[in-house]
Amino acid sequence: METRPVVTCFLRSEGEVLLLRRSDAVGSYQSQWVGVAGHVADDAGRDRDPETAARAEIDEETGLADAVTLVREGGSFQVEDTDHGVRWRVHPFLFDCEARTVATNEETTETAWVHPPEILTRETVPRLWTSWDRVRPRVGTVREDRTHGSAWLSLRALEVLRDEAALADAGRSDDLEAAERDGDDWDALATVAAEIREARPSMVVVANRINRAMAAVADESPTAVEQAATETLNHAVTADRVAAAVAAEHVGDRIATLSRSGTVRTVVDAAAPEAVLVAESRPGGEGIGVAETLAASTAVTLTTDAAFGYALEDWTAETLVIGADRVLPDGRVVNKVGTRPAALSAAAADVDCYAVCATDKIAPRATWDREEREPQEMYAGDADIAVSNPTFDVTPASAVTVVTERGVLETTDIEEIADAHRDRSEWSERR
């Protein structure tokens, strides 16, 4: 039996993936749903590496090649198709996608953005779920990622809970390759939820969103957990987007920012300022990447962290816009180190400072763990020197205005939201 290598690509946006329904123009699996898929060899029969083939198929079948970023390539696997006399070697890929408008070709009759568990209920090409299973996020994704921000990771956390709940509801699809489960599904899922919640203790939004989902579970069943996780994920996507839209209405034409925040980037895109000032954000230099991405659409000035406070006034900034790792119940904001001096400098220069985030970043309690980076990043010499290299600092409530999907919050509003988060966190104690 001939073996033919193929790619299956999932484009992910807002927690959903793109599925395409195959037309009669393709040679196999007509009318069945699939991700973006195609042969590794090109039309002339020349071999390509799988990633090159994946990007080419995305371009040909969706027109979204410029909007995707590779997340991971999963391990390949084989599918024997005796009806077609071929053995497929499937190479799965996951891409994050910044756009959702699809330009299809003659191979597709219909498209749909869906939450991946729908793969288990649709008529798909053989073992499409196996492809998703090879690239989907796991608890380790949340625990080990050091590239993305907390809002992004909170969505991945909810995806893990959603997909594990779907898998617990066994036998819904021939594609499902899950081992038989022992014991009670609810206890197993509650354990998974607790594990996800504790995966990144410094990122309060991860715990808050898992707690929101589990506290909303209607009954102790996998179906209820899947539904609650999906609804919470949709709520989270909307909250992040609306918070940015609200903030965009308050900012001026000359915006300053620091570090890297997906929400702040959305604010800048929506506000379309005439100029942006960006601090480089040592030691990771996240601000440099932010400046590069903004340079195509607006005038950008990049400056050092040490000069940022003075530059706010000298550059005549109108608004300082920052993200938030967490907002404490008394209104103080924990964010990337350098935020506090920037906010205090903004106050001295009469520049408005907005911390933009979803309400799920409000901490249920006033405590937070001080996080230190490796001291060698700052000093690797031999002298007897104590090194303090913090990741975050705390900005007083008097120096920053918190803007969320609920609008501008007063301290009393923040306290009430913190109380609600604390109540939801007690779901595990009520098991």
Short mmCIF file of C-alpha atoms in Angstrom, two decimals:
data_model
loop_
_atom_site.label_atom_id
_atom_site.label_comp_id
_atom_site.label_asym_id
_atom_site.label_seq_id
_atom_site.Cartn_x
_atom_site.Cartn_y
_atom_site.Cartn_z
CA MET A 1 0.00 0.00 0.00
CA GLU A 2 1.40 3.40 -1.00
CA THR A 3 2.15 5.92 1.78
CA ARG A 4 1.41 9.56 1.01
CA PRO A 5 2.38 12.35 3.42
CA VAL A 6 -0.29 15.01 4.00
CA VAL A 7 -0.78 17.99 6.31
CA THR A 8 -3.79 18.89 8.44
CA CYS A 9 -3.75 22.46 9.74
CA PHE A 10 -5.97 23.97 12.41
CA LEU A 11 -6.32 27.75 12.32
CA ARG A 12 -7.33 28.95 15.78
CA SER A 13 -9.09 32.23 16.53
CA GLU A 14 -10.89 33.18 19.74
CA GLY A 15 -10.80 29.61 20.98
CA GLU A 16 -12.37 28.24 17.81
CA VAL A 17 -10.81 26.44 14.84
CA LEU A 18 -11.62 26.67 11.15
CA LEU A 19 -13.24 23.66 9.48
CA LEU A 20 -13.83 23.34 5.72
CA ARG A 21 -16.33 21.11 3.99
CA ARG A 22 -14.83 19.31 1.01
CA SER A 23 -16.45 19.71 -2.40
CA ASP A 24 -16.92 17.27 -5.27
CA ALA A 25 -13.79 18.74 -6.88
CA VAL A 26 -11.55 16.77 -4.53
CA GLY A 27 -10.68 13.14 -5.11
CA SER A 28 -11.64 11.79 -1.69
CA TYR A 29 -13.88 12.39 1.32
CA GLN A 30 -16.36 14.64 -0.51
CA SER A 31 -18.79 16.55 1.74
CA GLN A 32 -16.74 15.72 4.86
CA TRP A 33 -15.29 18.31 7.21
CA VAL A 34 -11.54 18.82 7.61
CA GLY A 35 -9.02 21.41 8.69
CA VAL A 36 -6.88 23.02 6.03
CA ALA A 37 -5.37 19.95 4.37
CA GLY A 38 -3.29 18.87 1.41
CA HIS A 39 -0.41 16.78 0.13
CA VAL A 40 3.13 17.46 1.27
CA ALA A 41 4.31 17.05 -2.33
CA ASP A 42 3.47 20.00 -4.59
CA ASP A 43 1.41 19.77 -7.79
CA ALA A 44 4.52 18.78 -9.75
CA GLY A 45 5.23 15.92 -7.34
CA ARG A 46 8.23 17.62 -5.72
CA ASP A 47 8.72 16.99 -2.02
CA ARG A 48 8.32 19.90 0.42
CA ASP A 49 8.94 19.97 4.13
CA PRO A 50 5.61 19.68 6.00
CA GLU A 51 5.58 23.26 7.35
CA THR A 52 6.16 24.72 3.87
CA ALA A 53 3.33 22.55 2.56
CA ALA A 54 1.09 23.63 5.46
CA ARG A 55 1.61 27.33 4.79
CA ALA A 56 1.05 26.84 1.05
CA GLU A 57 -2.23 25.02 1.68
CA ILE A 58 -3.39 27.75 4.08
CA ASP A 59 -2.73 30.33 1.39
CA GLU A 60 -4.46 28.34 -1.35
CA GLU A 61 -7.51 27.23 0.65
CA THR A 62 -8.18 30.23 2.91
CA GLY A 63 -6.12 33.26 1.82
CA LEU A 64 -5.02 33.66 5.45
CA ALA A 65 -1.31 32.87 5.13
CA ASP A 66 -0.30 36.39 6.21
CA ALA A 67 -2.54 36.23 9.28
CA VAL A 68 -1.22 33.02 10.87
CA THR A 69 1.49 32.28 13.41
CA LEU A 70 2.73 28.74 13.97
CA VAL A 71 1.96 27.46 17.47
CA ARG A 72 3.15 23.87 17.16
CA GLU A 73 3.60 20.89 14.88
CA GLY A 74 2.24 17.66 16.32
CA GLY A 75 3.66 14.20 15.93
CA SER A 76 2.70 12.55 12.67
CA PHE A 77 0.58 9.39 12.50
CA GLN A 78 -0.68 6.96 9.87
CA VAL A 79 -4.21 6.35 8.63
CA GLU A 80 -4.85 3.32 6.44
CA ASP A 81 -7.62 3.86 3.89
CA THR A 82 -8.41 0.52 2.26
CA ASP A 83 -11.21 2.07 0.18
CA HIS A 84 -8.72 4.32 -1.59
CA GLY A 85 -5.82 1.90 -1.37
CA VAL A 86 -3.54 4.39 0.38
CA ARG A 87 -1.86 4.93 3.73
CA TRP A 88 -1.87 8.59 4.75
CA ARG A 89 1.01 9.94 6.85
CA VAL A 90 -0.68 12.88 8.59
CA HIS A 91 1.37 15.86 9.84
CA PRO A 92 -0.83 18.00 12.15
CA PHE A 93 -0.23 21.73 12.67
CA LEU A 94 -1.77 24.42 14.86
CA PHE A 95 -1.64 28.10 13.88
CA ASP A 96 -3.06 31.11 15.67
CA CYS A 97 -4.93 33.30 13.20
CA GLU A 98 -5.56 37.05 13.47
CA ALA A 99 -8.35 37.14 10.86
CA ARG A 100 -11.56 35.16 10.31
CA THR A 101 -12.61 36.12 6.78
CA VAL A 102 -11.89 33.10 4.57
CA ALA A 103 -11.34 33.13 0.80
CA THR A 104 -11.96 29.54 -0.31
CA ASN A 105 -11.19 27.79 -3.60
CA GLU A 106 -13.10 25.15 -5.57
CA GLU A 107 -12.15 22.43 -3.06
CA THR A 108 -14.46 23.86 -0.37
CA THR A 109 -18.24 24.28 -0.29
CA GLU A 110 -18.65 25.60 3.25
CA THR A 111 -16.60 26.89 6.18
CA ALA A 112 -17.25 27.08 9.91
CA TRP A 113 -15.41 28.43 12.94
CA VAL A 114 -16.22 25.96 15.72
CA HIS A 115 -15.04 24.88 19.13
CA PRO A 116 -12.95 21.72 18.54
CA PRO A 117 -15.28 19.31 20.40
CA GLU A 118 -17.63 19.75 17.42
CA ILE A 119 -15.15 17.60 15.51
CA LEU A 120 -16.52 14.70 17.54
CA THR A 121 -20.06 15.24 16.29
CA ARG A 122 -19.53 16.21 12.62
CA GLU A 123 -18.91 13.95 9.66
CA THR A 124 -15.18 14.45 9.22
CA VAL A 125 -12.31 12.91 7.34
CA PRO A 126 -10.85 9.91 9.18
CA ARG A 127 -9.30 10.65 12.57
CA LEU A 128 -9.57 14.42 12.43
CA TRP A 129 -9.81 14.44 16.22
CA THR A 130 -6.48 12.61 16.40
CA SER A 131 -4.90 15.49 14.49
CA TRP A 132 -6.38 18.00 16.94
CA ASP A 133 -5.32 15.85 19.87
CA ARG A 134 -1.71 16.00 18.67
CA VAL A 135 -1.62 19.82 18.75
CA ARG A 136 -4.22 20.91 21.31
CA PRO A 137 -3.11 22.66 24.51
CA ARG A 138 -2.46 20.64 27.66
CA VAL A 139 -1.92 21.61 31.28
CA GLY A 140 1.80 21.69 30.47
CA THR A 141 1.13 24.35 27.84
CA VAL A 142 -0.21 26.66 30.53
CA ARG A 143 2.47 25.74 33.05
CA GLU A 144 5.54 25.94 30.80
CA ASP A 145 4.82 28.76 28.33
CA ARG A 146 7.10 31.77 28.86
CA THR A 147 6.29 33.58 25.63
CA HIS A 148 2.66 34.64 25.88
CA GLY A 149 0.80 36.88 28.29
CA SER A 150 -1.65 35.82 30.97
CA ALA A 151 -4.81 36.66 28.98
CA TRP A 152 -3.67 34.38 26.12
CA LEU A 153 -2.78 31.61 28.55
CA SER A 154 -6.13 31.90 30.30
CA LEU A 155 -7.85 31.07 27.00
CA ARG A 156 -5.60 28.06 26.59
CA ALA A 157 -6.49 26.98 30.15
CA LEU A 158 -10.18 27.04 29.28
CA GLU A 159 -9.49 25.10 26.08
CA VAL A 160 -7.81 22.39 28.12
CA LEU A 161 -10.81 22.09 30.44
CA ARG A 162 -13.27 22.15 27.52
CA ASP A 163 -11.46 19.44 25.57
CA GLU A 164 -10.86 17.19 28.59
CA ALA A 165 -14.58 17.38 29.35
CA ALA A 166 -15.39 16.45 25.76
CA LEU A 167 -13.05 13.46 25.97
CA ALA A 168 -14.66 12.34 29.22
CA ASP A 169 -17.97 12.04 27.41
CA ALA A 170 -16.68 8.90 25.67
CA GLY A 171 -18.00 7.15 22.59
CA ARG A 172 -19.34 10.12 20.63
CA SER A 173 -17.16 9.55 17.58
CA ASP A 174 -15.24 6.81 15.85
CA ASP A 175 -12.31 9.27 15.71
CA LEU A 176 -12.12 9.40 19.48
CA GLU A 177 -9.07 7.51 20.72
CA ALA A 178 -9.35 7.81 24.47
CA ALA A 179 -8.42 5.15 26.95
CA GLU A 180 -11.22 3.77 29.08
CA ARG A 181 -11.59 5.93 32.15
CA ASP A 182 -11.79 4.55 35.65
CA GLY A 183 -13.75 6.19 38.43
CA ASP A 184 -16.03 9.19 38.41
CA ASP A 185 -15.79 11.62 35.48
CA TRP A 186 -16.74 14.62 37.62
CA ASP A 187 -13.98 13.95 40.16
CA ALA A 188 -11.47 13.47 37.34
CA LEU A 189 -12.48 16.75 35.68
CA ALA A 190 -12.49 18.62 38.98
CA THR A 191 -8.95 17.37 39.55
CA VAL A 192 -7.93 18.57 36.08
CA ALA A 193 -9.53 21.97 36.75
CA ALA A 194 -7.65 22.31 40.03
CA GLU A 195 -4.40 21.36 38.30
CA ILE A 196 -4.94 23.98 35.59
CA ARG A 197 -5.85 26.58 38.20
CA GLU A 198 -2.57 26.01 40.00
CA ALA A 199 -0.43 25.81 36.87
CA ARG A 200 0.47 29.52 36.94
CA PRO A 201 -0.16 30.84 40.44
CA SER A 202 1.20 34.28 39.57
CA MET A 203 -1.41 34.71 36.79
CA VAL A 204 -4.66 35.41 38.60
CA VAL A 205 -6.70 35.51 35.39
CA VAL A 206 -6.00 31.82 34.76
CA ALA A 207 -7.42 30.83 38.16
CA ASN A 208 -10.32 33.29 37.94
CA ARG A 209 -11.46 31.98 34.57
CA ILE A 210 -11.22 28.33 35.58
CA ASN A 211 -13.13 29.17 38.77
CA ARG A 212 -15.76 31.05 36.73
CA ALA A 213 -16.31 27.97 34.57
CA MET A 214 -16.41 25.41 37.39
CA ALA A 215 -18.69 27.56 39.56
CA ALA A 216 -21.15 27.75 36.64
CA VAL A 217 -21.36 23.98 36.06
CA ALA A 218 -25.04 23.10 36.11
CA ASP A 219 -24.58 19.48 37.14
CA GLU A 220 -21.66 17.20 37.82
CA SER A 221 -21.31 15.81 34.30
CA PRO A 222 -18.73 16.10 31.51
CA THR A 223 -21.33 17.71 29.25
CA ALA A 224 -22.00 20.43 31.81
CA VAL A 225 -18.27 21.08 32.30
CA GLU A 226 -17.71 21.31 28.55
CA GLN A 227 -20.60 23.75 28.18
CA ALA A 228 -19.45 25.91 31.09
CA ALA A 229 -15.85 26.00 29.83
CA THR A 230 -17.02 26.95 26.33
CA GLU A 231 -19.31 29.70 27.60
CA THR A 232 -16.57 31.05 29.86
CA LEU A 233 -14.12 31.05 26.97
CA ASN A 234 -16.59 33.02 24.82
CA HIS A 235 -17.13 35.42 27.74
CA ALA A 236 -13.38 35.87 28.14
CA VAL A 237 -12.82 36.65 24.45
CA THR A 238 -15.61 39.23 24.52
CA ALA A 239 -14.44 40.79 27.79
CA ASP A 240 -10.88 41.30 26.53
CA ARG A 241 -12.17 42.85 23.29
CA VAL A 242 -14.71 45.14 24.98
CA ALA A 243 -12.18 46.34 27.59
CA ALA A 244 -9.89 47.43 24.75
CA ALA A 245 -12.75 49.15 22.92
CA VAL A 246 -13.76 51.06 26.06
CA ALA A 247 -10.18 52.20 26.65
CA ALA A 248 -9.79 53.29 23.02
CA GLU A 249 -12.51 55.88 23.60
CA HIS A 250 -10.47 57.51 26.38
CA VAL A 251 -6.96 57.73 24.92
CA GLY A 252 -5.40 60.61 23.01
CA ASP A 253 -3.54 60.82 19.71
CA ARG A 254 -0.12 60.36 21.32
CA ILE A 255 0.00 57.12 23.29
CA ALA A 256 2.83 55.74 25.40
CA THR A 257 3.14 52.13 26.52
CA LEU A 258 5.59 49.56 27.86
CA SER A 259 6.11 45.81 27.90
CA ARG A 260 3.78 43.67 25.77
CA SER A 261 0.04 43.32 26.21
CA GLY A 262 -2.36 41.91 23.65
CA THR A 263 -5.12 44.07 25.12
CA VAL A 264 -3.02 47.23 24.82
CA ARG A 265 -2.19 46.31 21.23
CA THR A 266 -5.92 46.08 20.52
CA VAL A 267 -6.41 49.50 22.13
CA VAL A 268 -3.76 51.02 19.88
CA ASP A 269 -5.21 49.38 16.78
CA ALA A 270 -8.70 50.69 17.63
CA ALA A 271 -7.57 54.19 18.60
CA ALA A 272 -5.30 54.65 15.55
CA PRO A 273 -3.09 57.28 17.25
CA GLU A 274 -0.82 59.56 15.29
CA ALA A 275 2.22 58.42 17.29
CA VAL A 276 3.26 55.85 19.92
CA LEU A 277 6.12 55.96 22.44
CA VAL A 278 7.36 52.53 23.58
CA ALA A 279 9.75 51.61 26.39
CA GLU A 280 12.11 48.78 25.46
CA SER A 281 11.13 46.77 28.58
CA ARG A 282 14.30 45.05 29.76
CA PRO A 283 15.47 42.38 30.23
CA GLY A 284 13.25 40.59 27.74
CA GLY A 285 12.99 43.55 25.39
CA GLU A 286 9.28 42.95 24.74
CA GLY A 287 8.81 46.60 23.87
CA ILE A 288 11.13 46.28 20.88
CA GLY A 289 8.86 43.68 19.30
CA VAL A 290 5.81 45.85 20.07
CA ALA A 291 7.48 48.84 18.40
CA GLU A 292 8.28 46.78 15.32
CA THR A 293 4.71 45.55 14.92
CA LEU A 294 3.29 49.08 15.30
CA ALA A 295 5.75 50.74 12.93
CA ALA A 296 3.81 49.72 9.83
CA SER A 297 0.71 51.65 10.91
CA THR A 298 1.88 54.65 12.95
CA ALA A 299 4.91 56.75 13.89
CA VAL A 300 6.82 54.93 16.65
CA THR A 301 9.51 56.12 19.03
CA LEU A 302 11.43 53.49 21.01
CA THR A 303 13.27 54.57 24.15
CA THR A 304 15.07 53.04 27.11
CA ASP A 305 13.29 52.17 30.32
CA ALA A 306 15.48 54.63 32.23
CA ALA A 307 14.54 57.48 29.88
CA PHE A 308 10.86 56.64 29.66
CA GLY A 309 9.70 58.85 32.54
CA TYR A 310 11.37 61.92 31.09
CA ALA A 311 10.29 61.02 27.56
CA LEU A 312 6.62 61.03 28.56
CA GLU A 313 6.84 64.79 29.07
CA ASP A 314 9.50 65.64 26.47
CA TRP A 315 7.66 63.64 23.77
CA THR A 316 4.34 65.24 24.89
CA ALA A 317 2.47 62.00 25.49
CA GLU A 318 -1.26 62.39 26.05
CA THR A 319 -2.00 58.95 27.50
CA LEU A 320 0.01 56.15 29.09
CA VAL A 321 -1.71 52.82 28.39
CA ILE A 322 -0.56 49.71 30.24
CA GLY A 323 -1.74 46.15 30.72
CA ALA A 324 -2.16 44.51 34.08
CA ASP A 325 -0.94 41.19 35.36
CA ARG A 326 -3.44 41.60 38.19
CA VAL A 327 -5.43 44.30 39.94
CA LEU A 328 -5.52 44.01 43.73
CA PRO A 329 -8.82 44.55 45.58
CA ASP A 330 -7.71 48.01 46.76
CA GLY A 331 -7.04 49.17 43.18
CA ARG A 332 -3.27 48.74 43.07
CA VAL A 333 -1.97 47.31 39.80
CA VAL A 334 0.66 44.58 39.53
CA ASN A 335 2.40 44.66 36.14
CA LYS A 336 5.77 44.29 34.44
CA VAL A 337 8.54 45.98 36.40
CA GLY A 338 8.92 49.55 35.24
CA THR A 339 5.19 50.23 35.33
CA ARG A 340 5.28 51.97 38.71
CA PRO A 341 7.91 54.60 37.79
CA ALA A 342 6.21 55.10 34.43
CA ALA A 343 2.82 55.70 36.06
CA LEU A 344 4.25 58.03 38.70
CA SER A 345 6.14 59.94 36.00
CA ALA A 346 2.91 60.19 34.00
CA ALA A 347 1.13 61.67 37.01
CA ALA A 348 3.93 64.23 37.45
CA ALA A 349 3.64 65.18 33.76
CA ASP A 350 -0.18 65.40 33.94
CA VAL A 351 -0.52 62.43 31.56
CA ASP A 352 -3.50 60.12 32.07
CA CYS A 353 -2.55 56.52 32.90
CA TYR A 354 -4.96 53.71 32.08
CA ALA A 355 -4.52 50.06 33.06
CA VAL A 356 -6.64 48.10 30.59
CA CYS A 357 -7.77 44.57 31.38
CA ALA A 358 -10.77 42.32 31.76
CA THR A 359 -12.37 42.14 35.20
CA ASP A 360 -11.10 38.57 35.44
CA LYS A 361 -7.68 40.06 36.20
CA ILE A 362 -8.94 41.46 39.48
CA ALA A 363 -7.50 39.35 42.28
CA PRO A 364 -9.83 37.86 44.89
CA ARG A 365 -7.31 38.67 47.61
CA ALA A 366 -4.72 41.37 48.23
CA THR A 367 -1.76 39.01 48.32
CA TRP A 368 0.61 38.38 45.43
CA ASP A 369 3.84 36.45 45.12
CA ARG A 370 6.93 38.51 44.36
CA GLU A 371 8.56 36.90 41.32
CA GLU A 372 12.30 37.22 40.73
CA ARG A 373 14.09 36.61 37.44
CA GLU A 374 17.49 34.93 37.33
CA PRO A 375 20.05 37.21 39.06
CA GLN A 376 22.61 36.40 36.33
CA GLU A 377 20.51 38.42 33.88
CA MET A 378 21.52 41.49 35.85
CA TYR A 379 24.92 40.64 37.33
CA ALA A 380 27.17 37.64 36.67
CA GLY A 381 30.35 38.92 38.31
CA ASP A 382 32.26 37.60 41.32
CA ALA A 383 31.71 40.42 43.81
CA ASP A 384 29.59 39.77 46.90
CA ILE A 385 26.51 41.67 45.70
CA ALA A 386 22.89 40.93 46.53
CA VAL A 387 20.83 41.12 43.34
CA SER A 388 17.17 42.11 43.12
CA ASN A 389 15.76 41.39 39.66
CA PRO A 390 11.94 41.47 40.02
CA THR A 391 9.55 40.62 37.22
CA PHE A 392 6.69 42.79 38.46
CA ASP A 393 6.14 45.93 40.50
CA VAL A 394 3.08 47.47 42.16
CA THR A 395 1.57 50.79 41.11
CA PRO A 396 -0.54 52.68 43.68
CA ALA A 397 -4.23 53.10 42.89
CA SER A 398 -3.85 56.89 42.99
CA ALA A 399 -1.55 56.79 39.93
CA VAL A 400 -3.64 54.63 37.60
CA THR A 401 -7.21 54.36 36.31
CA VAL A 402 -8.47 50.80 35.76
CA VAL A 403 -10.53 50.32 32.58
CA THR A 404 -12.38 47.05 31.95
CA GLU A 405 -15.28 45.69 29.91
CA ARG A 406 -17.50 47.28 32.57
CA GLY A 407 -15.98 50.70 31.97
CA VAL A 408 -13.83 52.79 34.30
CA LEU A 409 -13.81 51.23 37.76
CA GLU A 410 -13.78 52.94 41.12
CA THR A 411 -12.13 51.23 44.07
CA THR A 412 -15.51 50.15 45.42
CA ASP A 413 -16.28 48.47 42.08
CA ILE A 414 -12.97 46.62 42.20
CA GLU A 415 -13.66 45.43 45.74
CA GLU A 416 -17.07 44.05 44.74
CA ILE A 417 -15.61 42.18 41.76
CA ALA A 418 -12.86 40.75 43.97
CA ASP A 419 -15.53 39.46 46.37
CA ALA A 420 -17.35 37.74 43.48
CA HIS A 421 -14.12 36.09 42.33
CA ARG A 422 -13.49 34.89 45.87
CA ASP A 423 -16.97 33.35 46.05
CA ARG A 424 -16.45 31.51 42.73
CA SER A 425 -13.09 30.17 43.91
CA GLU A 426 -14.88 28.13 46.58
CA TRP A 427 -16.42 25.68 44.05
CA SER A 428 -13.81 23.07 44.95
CA GLU A 429 -14.63 23.32 48.64
CA ARG A 430 -18.30 22.58 47.85
CA ARG A 431 -17.50 19.31 46.00
#
